[in-house]
Structures are given as C-alpha cells and as structure tokens.
mmCIF file of N, CA and C in Angstrom:
data_model
loop_
_atom_site.group_PDB
_atom_site.id
_atom_site.type_symbol
_atom_site.label_atom_id
_atom_site.label_comp_id
_atom_site.label_asym_id
_atom_site.label_seq_id
_atom_site.Cartn_x
_atom_site.Cartn_y
_atom_site.Cartn_z
ATOM 1 N N MET A 865 0.844 -1.167 0.000
ATOM 2 C CA MET A 865 0.000 0.000 0.000
ATOM 3 C C MET A 865 0.893 1.235 0.000
ATOM 4 N N THR A 866 0.516 2.207 -0.782
ATOM 5 C CA THR A 866 1.274 3.452 -0.833
ATOM 6 C C THR A 866 0.326 4.622 -0.652
ATOM 7 N N PHE A 867 0.722 5.548 0.200
ATOM 8 C CA PHE A 867 -0.062 6.746 0.470
ATOM 9 C C PHE A 867 0.827 7.963 0.273
ATOM 10 N N TYR A 868 0.211 9.057 -0.152
ATOM 11 C CA TYR A 868 0.901 10.330 -0.269
ATOM 12 C C TYR A 868 0.092 11.370 0.489
ATOM 13 N N TYR A 869 0.792 12.296 1.138
ATOM 14 C CA TYR A 869 0.081 13.375 1.818
ATOM 15 C C TYR A 869 0.951 14.619 1.908
ATOM 16 N N ARG A 870 0.295 15.744 2.005
ATOM 17 C CA ARG A 870 0.972 17.026 2.205
ATOM 18 C C ARG A 870 0.619 17.612 3.569
ATOM 19 N N ASP A 871 -0.557 17.308 4.043
ATOM 20 C CA ASP A 871 -1.076 17.896 5.284
ATOM 21 C C ASP A 871 -1.235 16.793 6.325
ATOM 22 N N ILE A 872 -0.781 17.036 7.542
ATOM 23 C CA ILE A 872 -0.887 15.993 8.574
ATOM 24 C C ILE A 872 -2.337 15.651 8.889
ATOM 25 N N LYS A 873 -3.262 16.502 8.493
ATOM 26 C CA LYS A 873 -4.686 16.183 8.675
ATOM 27 C C LYS A 873 -5.077 14.932 7.890
ATOM 28 N N ASP A 874 -4.317 14.621 6.848
ATOM 29 C CA ASP A 874 -4.587 13.434 6.024
ATOM 30 C C ASP A 874 -4.172 12.137 6.719
ATOM 31 N N LEU A 875 -3.384 12.241 7.779
ATOM 32 C CA LEU A 875 -2.880 11.039 8.443
ATOM 33 C C LEU A 875 -3.980 10.207 9.096
ATOM 34 N N LYS A 876 -5.050 10.846 9.537
ATOM 35 C CA LYS A 876 -6.138 10.076 10.154
ATOM 36 C C LYS A 876 -6.711 9.077 9.155
ATOM 37 N N HIS A 877 -6.998 9.535 7.952
ATOM 38 C CA HIS A 877 -7.541 8.648 6.911
ATOM 39 C C HIS A 877 -6.534 7.537 6.582
ATOM 40 N N ILE A 878 -5.258 7.898 6.492
ATOM 41 C CA ILE A 878 -4.226 6.910 6.180
ATOM 42 C C ILE A 878 -4.128 5.883 7.305
ATOM 43 N N ALA A 879 -4.187 6.330 8.549
ATOM 44 C CA ALA A 879 -4.127 5.414 9.698
ATOM 45 C C ALA A 879 -5.311 4.451 9.683
ATOM 46 N N ILE A 880 -6.487 4.957 9.409
ATOM 47 C CA ILE A 880 -7.677 4.104 9.339
ATOM 48 C C ILE A 880 -7.520 3.061 8.242
ATOM 49 N N GLU A 881 -7.076 3.495 7.082
ATOM 50 C CA GLU A 881 -6.884 2.588 5.938
ATOM 51 C C GLU A 881 -5.832 1.520 6.259
ATOM 52 N N LEU A 882 -4.725 1.942 6.846
ATOM 53 C CA LEU A 882 -3.643 1.021 7.185
ATOM 54 C C LEU A 882 -4.119 -0.042 8.183
ATOM 55 N N LEU A 883 -4.760 0.396 9.250
ATOM 56 C CA LEU A 883 -5.230 -0.546 10.273
ATOM 57 C C LEU A 883 -6.319 -1.471 9.730
ATOM 58 N N SER A 884 -7.143 -0.954 8.858
ATOM 59 C CA SER A 884 -8.196 -1.771 8.253
ATOM 60 C C SER A 884 -7.597 -2.836 7.337
ATOM 61 N N HIS A 885 -6.608 -2.442 6.553
ATOM 62 C CA HIS A 885 -5.983 -3.366 5.609
ATOM 63 C C HIS A 885 -5.184 -4.457 6.331
ATOM 64 N N TYR A 886 -4.526 -4.075 7.417
ATOM 65 C CA TYR A 886 -3.690 -5.012 8.172
ATOM 66 C C TYR A 886 -4.320 -5.289 9.544
ATOM 67 N N LYS A 887 -5.615 -5.571 9.537
ATOM 68 C CA LYS A 887 -6.369 -5.684 10.791
ATOM 69 C C LYS A 887 -5.902 -6.810 11.713
ATOM 70 N N ASP A 888 -5.261 -7.839 11.184
ATOM 71 C CA ASP A 888 -4.798 -8.950 12.018
ATOM 72 C C ASP A 888 -3.329 -8.824 12.415
ATOM 73 N N GLU A 889 -2.672 -7.782 11.964
ATOM 74 C CA GLU A 889 -1.246 -7.596 12.246
ATOM 75 C C GLU A 889 -1.057 -6.748 13.494
ATOM 76 N N ARG A 890 0.049 -6.999 14.198
ATOM 77 C CA ARG A 890 0.307 -6.257 15.438
ATOM 78 C C ARG A 890 1.690 -5.614 15.484
ATOM 79 N N ILE A 891 2.603 -6.022 14.607
ATOM 80 C CA ILE A 891 3.953 -5.470 14.612
ATOM 81 C C ILE A 891 4.112 -4.554 13.400
ATOM 82 N N PHE A 892 4.354 -3.271 13.683
ATOM 83 C CA PHE A 892 4.525 -2.272 12.640
ATOM 84 C C PHE A 892 5.891 -1.623 12.828
ATOM 85 N N ALA A 893 6.801 -1.866 11.893
ATOM 86 C CA ALA A 893 8.174 -1.369 11.970
ATOM 87 C C ALA A 893 8.320 -0.183 11.025
ATOM 88 N N PHE A 894 8.706 0.964 11.578
ATOM 89 C CA PHE A 894 8.810 2.206 10.827
ATOM 90 C C PHE A 894 10.253 2.488 10.454
ATOM 91 N N PHE A 895 10.449 2.884 9.189
ATOM 92 C CA PHE A 895 11.759 3.209 8.643
ATOM 93 C C PHE A 895 11.679 4.589 8.004
ATOM 94 N N GLY A 896 12.693 5.381 8.191
ATOM 95 C CA GLY A 896 12.730 6.703 7.571
ATOM 96 C C GLY A 896 13.680 7.614 8.311
ATOM 97 N N LYS A 897 14.101 8.647 7.637
ATOM 98 C CA LYS A 897 15.093 9.554 8.219
ATOM 99 C C LYS A 897 14.495 10.376 9.366
ATOM 100 N N MET A 898 15.359 10.996 10.124
ATOM 101 C CA MET A 898 14.969 11.860 11.230
ATOM 102 C C MET A 898 14.058 12.979 10.718
ATOM 103 N N GLY A 899 12.954 13.212 11.414
ATOM 104 C CA GLY A 899 12.059 14.308 11.067
ATOM 105 C C GLY A 899 11.062 14.013 9.970
ATOM 106 N N ILE A 900 10.994 12.778 9.493
ATOM 107 C CA ILE A 900 10.097 12.439 8.385
ATOM 108 C C ILE A 900 8.638 12.323 8.841
ATOM 109 N N GLY A 901 8.415 12.120 10.158
ATOM 110 C CA GLY A 901 7.042 12.065 10.656
ATOM 111 C C GLY A 901 6.627 10.733 11.250
ATOM 112 N N LYS A 902 7.575 9.903 11.607
ATOM 113 C CA LYS A 902 7.243 8.588 12.176
ATOM 114 C C LYS A 902 6.428 8.724 13.465
ATOM 115 N N THR A 903 6.907 9.546 14.388
ATOM 116 C CA THR A 903 6.189 9.720 15.652
ATOM 117 C C THR A 903 4.820 10.345 15.415
ATOM 118 N N THR A 904 4.752 11.313 14.544
ATOM 119 C CA THR A 904 3.472 11.967 14.229
ATOM 120 C C THR A 904 2.470 10.957 13.689
ATOM 121 N N PHE A 905 2.923 10.074 12.814
ATOM 122 C CA PHE A 905 2.031 9.062 12.253
ATOM 123 C C PHE A 905 1.605 8.060 13.323
ATOM 124 N N ILE A 906 2.527 7.656 14.176
ATOM 125 C CA ILE A 906 2.178 6.720 15.252
ATOM 126 C C ILE A 906 1.169 7.365 16.202
ATOM 127 N N LYS A 907 1.309 8.646 16.478
ATOM 128 C CA LYS A 907 0.327 9.353 17.314
ATOM 129 C C LYS A 907 -1.066 9.258 16.689
ATOM 130 N N GLU A 908 -1.132 9.440 15.386
ATOM 131 C CA GLU A 908 -2.437 9.380 14.710
ATOM 132 C C GLU A 908 -3.000 7.965 14.718
ATOM 133 N N ILE A 909 -2.157 6.971 14.516
ATOM 134 C CA ILE A 909 -2.611 5.581 14.591
ATOM 135 C C ILE A 909 -3.174 5.304 15.983
ATOM 136 N N CYS A 910 -2.479 5.779 17.007
ATOM 137 C CA CYS A 910 -2.949 5.578 18.385
ATOM 138 C C CYS A 910 -4.269 6.286 18.639
ATOM 139 N N ARG A 911 -4.454 7.474 18.048
ATOM 140 C CA ARG A 911 -5.755 8.165 18.175
ATOM 141 C C ARG A 911 -6.872 7.316 17.568
ATOM 142 N N VAL A 912 -6.602 6.750 16.393
ATOM 143 C CA VAL A 912 -7.597 5.909 15.718
ATOM 144 C C VAL A 912 -7.908 4.673 16.568
ATOM 145 N N LEU A 913 -6.906 4.167 17.286
ATOM 146 C CA LEU A 913 -7.105 2.997 18.154
ATOM 147 C C LEU A 913 -7.692 3.360 19.521
ATOM 148 N N ASN A 914 -8.006 4.644 19.716
ATOM 149 C CA ASN A 914 -8.611 5.142 20.959
ATOM 150 C C ASN A 914 -7.706 4.996 22.175
ATOM 151 N N VAL A 915 -6.433 5.346 21.989
ATOM 152 C CA VAL A 915 -5.504 5.357 23.113
ATOM 153 C C VAL A 915 -5.894 6.496 24.047
ATOM 154 N N ARG A 916 -5.930 6.205 25.331
ATOM 155 C CA ARG A 916 -6.342 7.223 26.301
ATOM 156 C C ARG A 916 -5.167 7.976 26.912
ATOM 157 N N ASN A 917 -3.941 7.531 26.646
ATOM 158 C CA ASN A 917 -2.752 8.191 27.170
ATOM 159 C C ASN A 917 -2.255 9.258 26.194
ATOM 160 N N ILE A 918 -1.351 10.098 26.683
ATOM 161 C CA ILE A 918 -0.646 11.014 25.799
ATOM 162 C C ILE A 918 0.437 10.202 25.096
ATOM 163 N N VAL A 919 0.449 10.283 23.784
ATOM 164 C CA VAL A 919 1.417 9.534 22.990
ATOM 165 C C VAL A 919 2.594 10.447 22.678
ATOM 166 N N CYS A 920 3.783 10.004 23.047
ATOM 167 C CA CYS A 920 4.991 10.775 22.767
ATOM 168 C C CYS A 920 6.130 9.806 22.473
ATOM 169 N N SER A 921 7.172 10.335 21.876
ATOM 170 C CA SER A 921 8.308 9.491 21.500
ATOM 171 C C SER A 921 9.026 8.947 22.728
ATOM 172 N N PRO A 922 9.292 7.657 22.752
ATOM 173 C CA PRO A 922 10.036 7.056 23.867
ATOM 174 C C PRO A 922 11.548 7.083 23.631
ATOM 175 N N THR A 923 12.040 8.201 23.130
ATOM 176 C CA THR A 923 13.451 8.307 22.743
ATOM 177 C C THR A 923 14.394 7.905 23.870
ATOM 178 N N PHE A 924 14.115 8.325 25.083
ATOM 179 C CA PHE A 924 15.038 8.039 26.181
ATOM 180 C C PHE A 924 14.655 6.800 26.975
ATOM 181 N N SER A 925 13.390 6.447 26.961
ATOM 182 C CA SER A 925 12.946 5.264 27.719
ATOM 183 C C SER A 925 12.934 3.998 26.877
ATOM 184 N N ILE A 926 13.097 4.103 25.595
ATOM 185 C CA ILE A 926 13.076 3.037 24.584
ATOM 186 C C ILE A 926 11.659 2.552 24.304
ATOM 187 N N VAL A 927 10.838 2.357 25.337
ATOM 188 C CA VAL A 927 9.474 1.872 25.101
ATOM 189 C C VAL A 927 8.483 2.618 26.005
ATOM 190 N N ASN A 928 7.366 3.000 25.409
ATOM 191 C CA ASN A 928 6.233 3.546 26.153
ATOM 192 C C ASN A 928 5.084 2.563 26.033
ATOM 193 N N GLU A 929 4.323 2.436 27.093
ATOM 194 C CA GLU A 929 3.142 1.586 27.083
ATOM 195 C C GLU A 929 1.918 2.480 27.170
ATOM 196 N N TYR A 930 0.955 2.236 26.289
ATOM 197 C CA TYR A 930 -0.297 2.979 26.277
ATOM 198 C C TYR A 930 -1.437 1.975 26.451
ATOM 199 N N ALA A 931 -2.610 2.501 26.738
ATOM 200 C CA ALA A 931 -3.803 1.657 26.829
ATOM 201 C C ALA A 931 -4.928 2.326 26.059
ATOM 202 N N THR A 932 -5.722 1.516 25.401
ATOM 203 C CA THR A 932 -6.889 2.037 24.699
ATOM 204 C C THR A 932 -8.025 2.210 25.699
ATOM 205 N N ILE A 933 -9.062 2.865 25.273
ATOM 206 C CA ILE A 933 -10.246 3.030 26.124
ATOM 207 C C ILE A 933 -10.781 1.663 26.540
ATOM 208 N N GLY A 934 -10.650 0.668 25.674
ATOM 209 C CA GLY A 934 -11.103 -0.690 25.973
ATOM 210 C C GLY A 934 -10.119 -1.522 26.777
ATOM 211 N N GLY A 935 -8.963 -0.948 27.124
ATOM 212 C CA GLY A 935 -7.993 -1.656 27.949
ATOM 213 C C GLY A 935 -6.915 -2.420 27.196
ATOM 214 N N GLN A 936 -6.900 -2.342 25.882
ATOM 215 C CA GLN A 936 -5.876 -3.029 25.098
ATOM 216 C C GLN A 936 -4.534 -2.304 25.255
ATOM 217 N N LYS A 937 -3.449 -3.064 25.388
ATOM 218 C CA LYS A 937 -2.117 -2.475 25.507
ATOM 219 C C LYS A 937 -1.523 -2.203 24.132
ATOM 220 N N ILE A 938 -0.773 -1.116 24.070
ATOM 221 C CA ILE A 938 -0.042 -0.751 22.860
ATOM 222 C C ILE A 938 1.361 -0.355 23.296
ATOM 223 N N TYR A 939 2.358 -0.852 22.564
ATOM 224 C CA TYR A 939 3.749 -0.548 22.877
ATOM 225 C C TYR A 939 4.353 0.283 21.744
ATOM 226 N N HIS A 940 5.052 1.329 22.139
ATOM 227 C CA HIS A 940 5.669 2.259 21.191
ATOM 228 C C HIS A 940 7.166 2.301 21.506
ATOM 229 N N PHE A 941 7.974 1.878 20.550
ATOM 230 C CA PHE A 941 9.414 1.779 20.724
ATOM 231 C C PHE A 941 10.140 2.846 19.917
ATOM 232 N N ASP A 942 11.280 3.272 20.427
ATOM 233 C CA ASP A 942 12.177 4.144 19.683
ATOM 234 C C ASP A 942 13.592 3.634 19.933
ATOM 235 N N PHE A 943 14.189 3.045 18.908
ATOM 236 C CA PHE A 943 15.520 2.456 19.032
ATOM 237 C C PHE A 943 16.623 3.368 18.479
ATOM 238 N N TYR A 944 16.333 4.657 18.378
ATOM 239 C CA TYR A 944 17.321 5.595 17.837
ATOM 240 C C TYR A 944 18.590 5.654 18.688
ATOM 241 N N ARG A 945 18.428 5.734 19.996
ATOM 242 C CA ARG A 945 19.565 5.931 20.896
ATOM 243 C C ARG A 945 20.167 4.632 21.440
ATOM 244 N N VAL A 946 19.740 3.503 20.935
ATOM 245 C CA VAL A 946 20.281 2.231 21.411
ATOM 246 C C VAL A 946 21.754 2.159 21.054
ATOM 247 N N LYS A 947 22.574 1.958 22.055
ATOM 248 C CA LYS A 947 24.032 1.917 21.850
ATOM 249 C C LYS A 947 24.516 0.514 21.509
ATOM 250 N N ASN A 948 23.826 -0.482 22.077
ATOM 251 C CA ASN A 948 24.203 -1.858 21.788
ATOM 252 C C ASN A 948 22.986 -2.757 21.976
ATOM 253 N N LEU A 949 23.051 -3.918 21.417
ATOM 254 C CA LEU A 949 21.899 -4.823 21.450
ATOM 255 C C LEU A 949 21.570 -5.312 22.858
ATOM 256 N N GLN A 950 22.523 -5.262 23.754
ATOM 257 C CA GLN A 950 22.250 -5.688 25.125
ATOM 258 C C GLN A 950 21.117 -4.859 25.735
ATOM 259 N N GLU A 951 21.041 -3.577 25.375
ATOM 260 C CA GLU A 951 19.947 -2.721 25.861
ATOM 261 C C GLU A 951 18.595 -3.256 25.399
ATOM 262 N N VAL A 952 18.549 -3.738 24.174
ATOM 263 C CA VAL A 952 17.305 -4.279 23.618
ATOM 264 C C VAL A 952 16.948 -5.581 24.328
ATOM 265 N N TYR A 953 17.935 -6.424 24.555
ATOM 266 C CA TYR A 953 17.694 -7.665 25.297
ATOM 267 C C TYR A 953 17.253 -7.359 26.729
ATOM 268 N N ASP A 954 17.874 -6.342 27.336
ATOM 269 C CA ASP A 954 17.575 -6.006 28.730
ATOM 270 C C ASP A 954 16.137 -5.536 28.949
ATOM 271 N N ILE A 955 15.544 -4.896 27.945
ATOM 272 C CA ILE A 955 14.153 -4.471 28.120
ATOM 273 C C ILE A 955 13.176 -5.618 27.887
ATOM 274 N N GLY A 956 13.689 -6.765 27.450
ATOM 275 C CA GLY A 956 12.825 -7.921 27.202
ATOM 276 C C GLY A 956 11.987 -7.756 25.948
ATOM 277 N N TYR A 957 12.628 -7.304 24.884
ATOM 278 C CA TYR A 957 11.902 -6.996 23.646
ATOM 279 C C TYR A 957 11.008 -8.143 23.173
ATOM 280 N N GLU A 958 11.426 -9.391 23.368
ATOM 281 C CA GLU A 958 10.641 -10.529 22.879
ATOM 282 C C GLU A 958 9.275 -10.600 23.556
ATOM 283 N N GLU A 959 9.223 -10.267 24.832
ATOM 284 C CA GLU A 959 7.935 -10.278 25.541
ATOM 285 C C GLU A 959 6.957 -9.298 24.914
ATOM 286 N N TYR A 960 7.465 -8.168 24.471
ATOM 287 C CA TYR A 960 6.613 -7.171 23.813
ATOM 288 C C TYR A 960 6.243 -7.623 22.408
ATOM 289 N N PHE A 961 7.260 -7.991 21.617
ATOM 290 C CA PHE A 961 7.032 -8.320 20.212
ATOM 291 C C PHE A 961 6.115 -9.527 20.030
ATOM 292 N N TYR A 962 6.140 -10.456 20.977
ATOM 293 C CA TYR A 962 5.343 -11.680 20.845
ATOM 294 C C TYR A 962 4.149 -11.699 21.798
ATOM 295 N N SER A 963 3.762 -10.532 22.285
ATOM 296 C CA SER A 963 2.654 -10.419 23.246
ATOM 297 C C SER A 963 1.282 -10.511 22.580
ATOM 298 N N GLY A 964 1.228 -10.260 21.284
ATOM 299 C CA GLY A 964 -0.061 -10.193 20.607
ATOM 300 C C GLY A 964 -0.663 -8.797 20.657
ATOM 301 N N ASP A 965 0.023 -7.865 21.327
ATOM 302 C CA ASP A 965 -0.425 -6.475 21.399
ATOM 303 C C ASP A 965 0.232 -5.682 20.273
ATOM 304 N N TYR A 966 -0.363 -4.528 19.962
ATOM 305 C CA TYR A 966 0.236 -3.667 18.954
ATOM 306 C C TYR A 966 1.618 -3.218 19.407
ATOM 307 N N CYS A 967 2.577 -3.267 18.489
ATOM 308 C CA CYS A 967 3.921 -2.737 18.698
ATOM 309 C C CYS A 967 4.237 -1.821 17.522
ATOM 310 N N PHE A 968 4.502 -0.564 17.828
ATOM 311 C CA PHE A 968 4.894 0.412 16.817
ATOM 312 C C PHE A 968 6.351 0.760 17.087
ATOM 313 N N ILE A 969 7.217 0.483 16.115
ATOM 314 C CA ILE A 969 8.662 0.511 16.331
ATOM 315 C C ILE A 969 9.326 1.555 15.437
ATOM 316 N N GLU A 970 9.876 2.597 16.069
ATOM 317 C CA GLU A 970 10.635 3.603 15.345
ATOM 318 C C GLU A 970 12.104 3.220 15.331
ATOM 319 N N TRP A 971 12.799 3.615 14.283
ATOM 320 C CA TRP A 971 14.213 3.300 14.081
ATOM 321 C C TRP A 971 14.430 1.790 14.070
ATOM 322 N N SER A 972 13.555 1.130 13.348
ATOM 323 C CA SER A 972 13.608 -0.327 13.214
ATOM 324 C C SER A 972 14.893 -0.805 12.567
ATOM 325 N N GLU A 973 15.505 0.042 11.753
ATOM 326 C CA GLU A 973 16.739 -0.367 11.089
ATOM 327 C C GLU A 973 17.844 -0.691 12.091
ATOM 328 N N ASN A 974 17.740 -0.157 13.305
ATOM 329 C CA ASN A 974 18.757 -0.422 14.321
ATOM 330 C C ASN A 974 18.617 -1.790 14.991
ATOM 331 N N ILE A 975 17.478 -2.430 14.797
ATOM 332 C CA ILE A 975 17.244 -3.753 15.405
ATOM 333 C C ILE A 975 16.559 -4.688 14.413
ATOM 334 N N GLU A 976 16.695 -4.412 13.139
ATOM 335 C CA GLU A 976 15.914 -5.107 12.107
ATOM 336 C C GLU A 976 16.008 -6.627 12.196
ATOM 337 N N PHE A 977 17.179 -7.173 12.473
ATOM 338 C CA PHE A 977 17.300 -8.623 12.510
ATOM 339 C C PHE A 977 16.630 -9.240 13.737
ATOM 340 N N LEU A 978 16.178 -8.408 14.688
ATOM 341 C CA LEU A 978 15.444 -8.912 15.858
ATOM 342 C C LEU A 978 13.928 -8.900 15.641
ATOM 343 N N LEU A 979 13.486 -8.291 14.560
ATOM 344 C CA LEU A 979 12.044 -8.229 14.297
ATOM 345 C C LEU A 979 11.487 -9.631 14.064
ATOM 346 N N PRO A 980 10.228 -9.839 14.441
ATOM 347 C CA PRO A 980 9.612 -11.146 14.174
ATOM 348 C C PRO A 980 9.621 -11.461 12.683
ATOM 349 N N GLN A 981 9.393 -12.708 12.378
ATOM 350 C CA GLN A 981 9.400 -13.135 10.976
ATOM 351 C C GLN A 981 8.336 -12.396 10.169
ATOM 352 N N ASN A 982 7.172 -12.169 10.760
ATOM 353 C CA ASN A 982 6.084 -11.465 10.080
ATOM 354 C C ASN A 982 5.852 -10.114 10.737
ATOM 355 N N TYR A 983 5.884 -9.066 9.931
ATOM 356 C CA TYR A 983 5.600 -7.725 10.430
ATOM 357 C C TYR A 983 5.223 -6.828 9.257
ATOM 358 N N ILE A 984 4.708 -5.651 9.578
ATOM 359 C CA ILE A 984 4.393 -4.663 8.553
ATOM 360 C C ILE A 984 5.532 -3.660 8.517
ATOM 361 N N ARG A 985 6.158 -3.564 7.380
ATOM 362 C CA ARG A 985 7.259 -2.612 7.179
ATOM 363 C C ARG A 985 6.667 -1.328 6.615
ATOM 364 N N ILE A 986 6.907 -0.220 7.307
ATOM 365 C CA ILE A 986 6.391 1.075 6.877
ATOM 366 C C ILE A 986 7.576 1.983 6.591
ATOM 367 N N GLU A 987 7.727 2.334 5.324
ATOM 368 C CA GLU A 987 8.804 3.223 4.911
ATOM 369 C C GLU A 987 8.219 4.601 4.647
ATOM 370 N N MET A 988 8.851 5.603 5.235
ATOM 371 C CA MET A 988 8.383 6.974 5.067
ATOM 372 C C MET A 988 9.500 7.796 4.437
ATOM 373 N N GLU A 989 9.118 8.610 3.460
ATOM 374 C CA GLU A 989 10.104 9.458 2.791
ATOM 375 C C GLU A 989 9.423 10.686 2.225
ATOM 376 N N GLU A 990 10.237 11.653 1.873
ATOM 377 C CA GLU A 990 9.736 12.861 1.226
ATOM 378 C C GLU A 990 10.000 12.742 -0.265
ATOM 379 N N THR A 991 9.009 13.073 -1.072
ATOM 380 C CA THR A 991 9.175 13.010 -2.520
ATOM 381 C C THR A 991 9.830 14.296 -3.018
ATOM 382 N N SER A 992 10.220 14.305 -4.282
ATOM 383 C CA SER A 992 10.914 15.468 -4.858
ATOM 384 C C SER A 992 10.030 16.709 -4.900
ATOM 385 N N ASP A 993 8.711 16.528 -4.886
ATOM 386 C CA ASP A 993 7.819 17.694 -4.921
ATOM 387 C C ASP A 993 7.297 18.083 -3.533
ATOM 388 N N GLY A 994 7.919 17.528 -2.488
ATOM 389 C CA GLY A 994 7.577 17.948 -1.133
ATOM 390 C C GLY A 994 6.478 17.165 -0.449
ATOM 391 N N GLU A 995 5.894 16.210 -1.143
ATOM 392 C CA GLU A 995 4.895 15.351 -0.503
ATOM 393 C C GLU A 995 5.598 14.339 0.393
ATOM 394 N N ARG A 996 4.844 13.801 1.324
ATOM 395 C CA ARG A 996 5.352 12.688 2.126
ATOM 396 C C ARG A 996 4.746 11.416 1.559
ATOM 397 N N LYS A 997 5.563 10.381 1.518
ATOM 398 C CA LYS A 997 5.137 9.091 0.989
ATOM 399 C C LYS A 997 5.231 8.060 2.116
ATOM 400 N N ILE A 998 4.188 7.270 2.253
ATOM 401 C CA ILE A 998 4.170 6.160 3.210
ATOM 402 C C ILE A 998 3.941 4.889 2.404
ATOM 403 N N PHE A 999 4.874 3.974 2.496
ATOM 404 C CA PHE A 999 4.761 2.699 1.797
ATOM 405 C C PHE A 999 4.702 1.596 2.859
ATOM 406 N N ALA A 1000 3.640 0.811 2.850
ATOM 407 C CA ALA A 1000 3.458 -0.269 3.815
ATOM 408 C C ALA A 1000 3.438 -1.596 3.071
ATOM 409 N N ASN A 1001 4.164 -2.574 3.636
ATOM 410 C CA ASN A 1001 4.288 -3.867 2.992
ATOM 411 C C ASN A 1001 4.412 -4.937 4.062
ATOM 412 N N LYS A 1002 3.717 -6.038 3.894
ATOM 413 C CA LYS A 1002 3.835 -7.137 4.852
ATOM 414 C C LYS A 1002 5.090 -7.947 4.544
ATOM 415 N N ILE A 1003 5.895 -8.173 5.573
ATOM 416 C CA ILE A 1003 7.112 -8.975 5.446
ATOM 417 C C ILE A 1003 6.830 -10.341 6.044
ATOM 418 N N PHE A 1004 7.177 -11.386 5.315
ATOM 419 C CA PHE A 1004 6.956 -12.753 5.769
ATOM 420 C C PHE A 1004 8.269 -13.397 6.151
#
C-alpha cells in the first residue's frame, strides 16, 4: 500500500486505511530519516485505536506503554539511541514483540534482525515535490 500526503490532517484517513488493511497484524516497523514524521504518524494511529494516554516518543525510555479506552495495551518503541543490542535484550523486547499487542517501532533499522518473521514494514520518505510518501508492505 502506498499513500501520499501534504497535510498531517490526512494522516487520520491513512491510519484508518492502514489498520483496516492489516487488521490482524500487530507489529509495525517504521523506517525513515529523522524528522520524516514517524512519531506523528504513530500518534495518529494511536488516536484511531482510541488510546487514552498522551502519545509521545520514547526516545530516552526506549518503550512507552499505552492503553486504549477498551484496555488493550499498545507498545511504542524508539531504538534511535540504542548503543548496543544488550539494551534491547535487557528491556525484554521478545515479551513485547510476541505479546499479541500492537507494537509500533521507530528506528527499526537499528534492530531489524530482531524483528519477528512477520511484520508490517512502513517506509516513510519525502518526494521530490515535497509530498510525504508512506509505503506499507507485509514482510513474511
């Protein structure tokens, strides 16, 4: 699936479409350069999922846990500042990734070989005309 947008107001529709298309998936790995909008998009996805917490980047904590109005857990990771894989092992990443709960992972390229066999790869980039492009693909 490929989406293009210029205005962040369009992200709600994209989030709805993405979640609807991948309704049985729980691992979403985000790829893209700094400032491309990964956290902004994850915030919108969480709004669509009715998260009752404030959604913010877990840059320093590595993982934030949110809950939906219905009590479902959602995990939001940011592996930008990970210095070594021991930090990832120390947080017990496998318990999160294999929990069956939503996991939204920023800076996935830093831990890509630790991702589960099946996940949704979301690549974000800016096009030459200033639009933002979101490409989502299921990885088996």
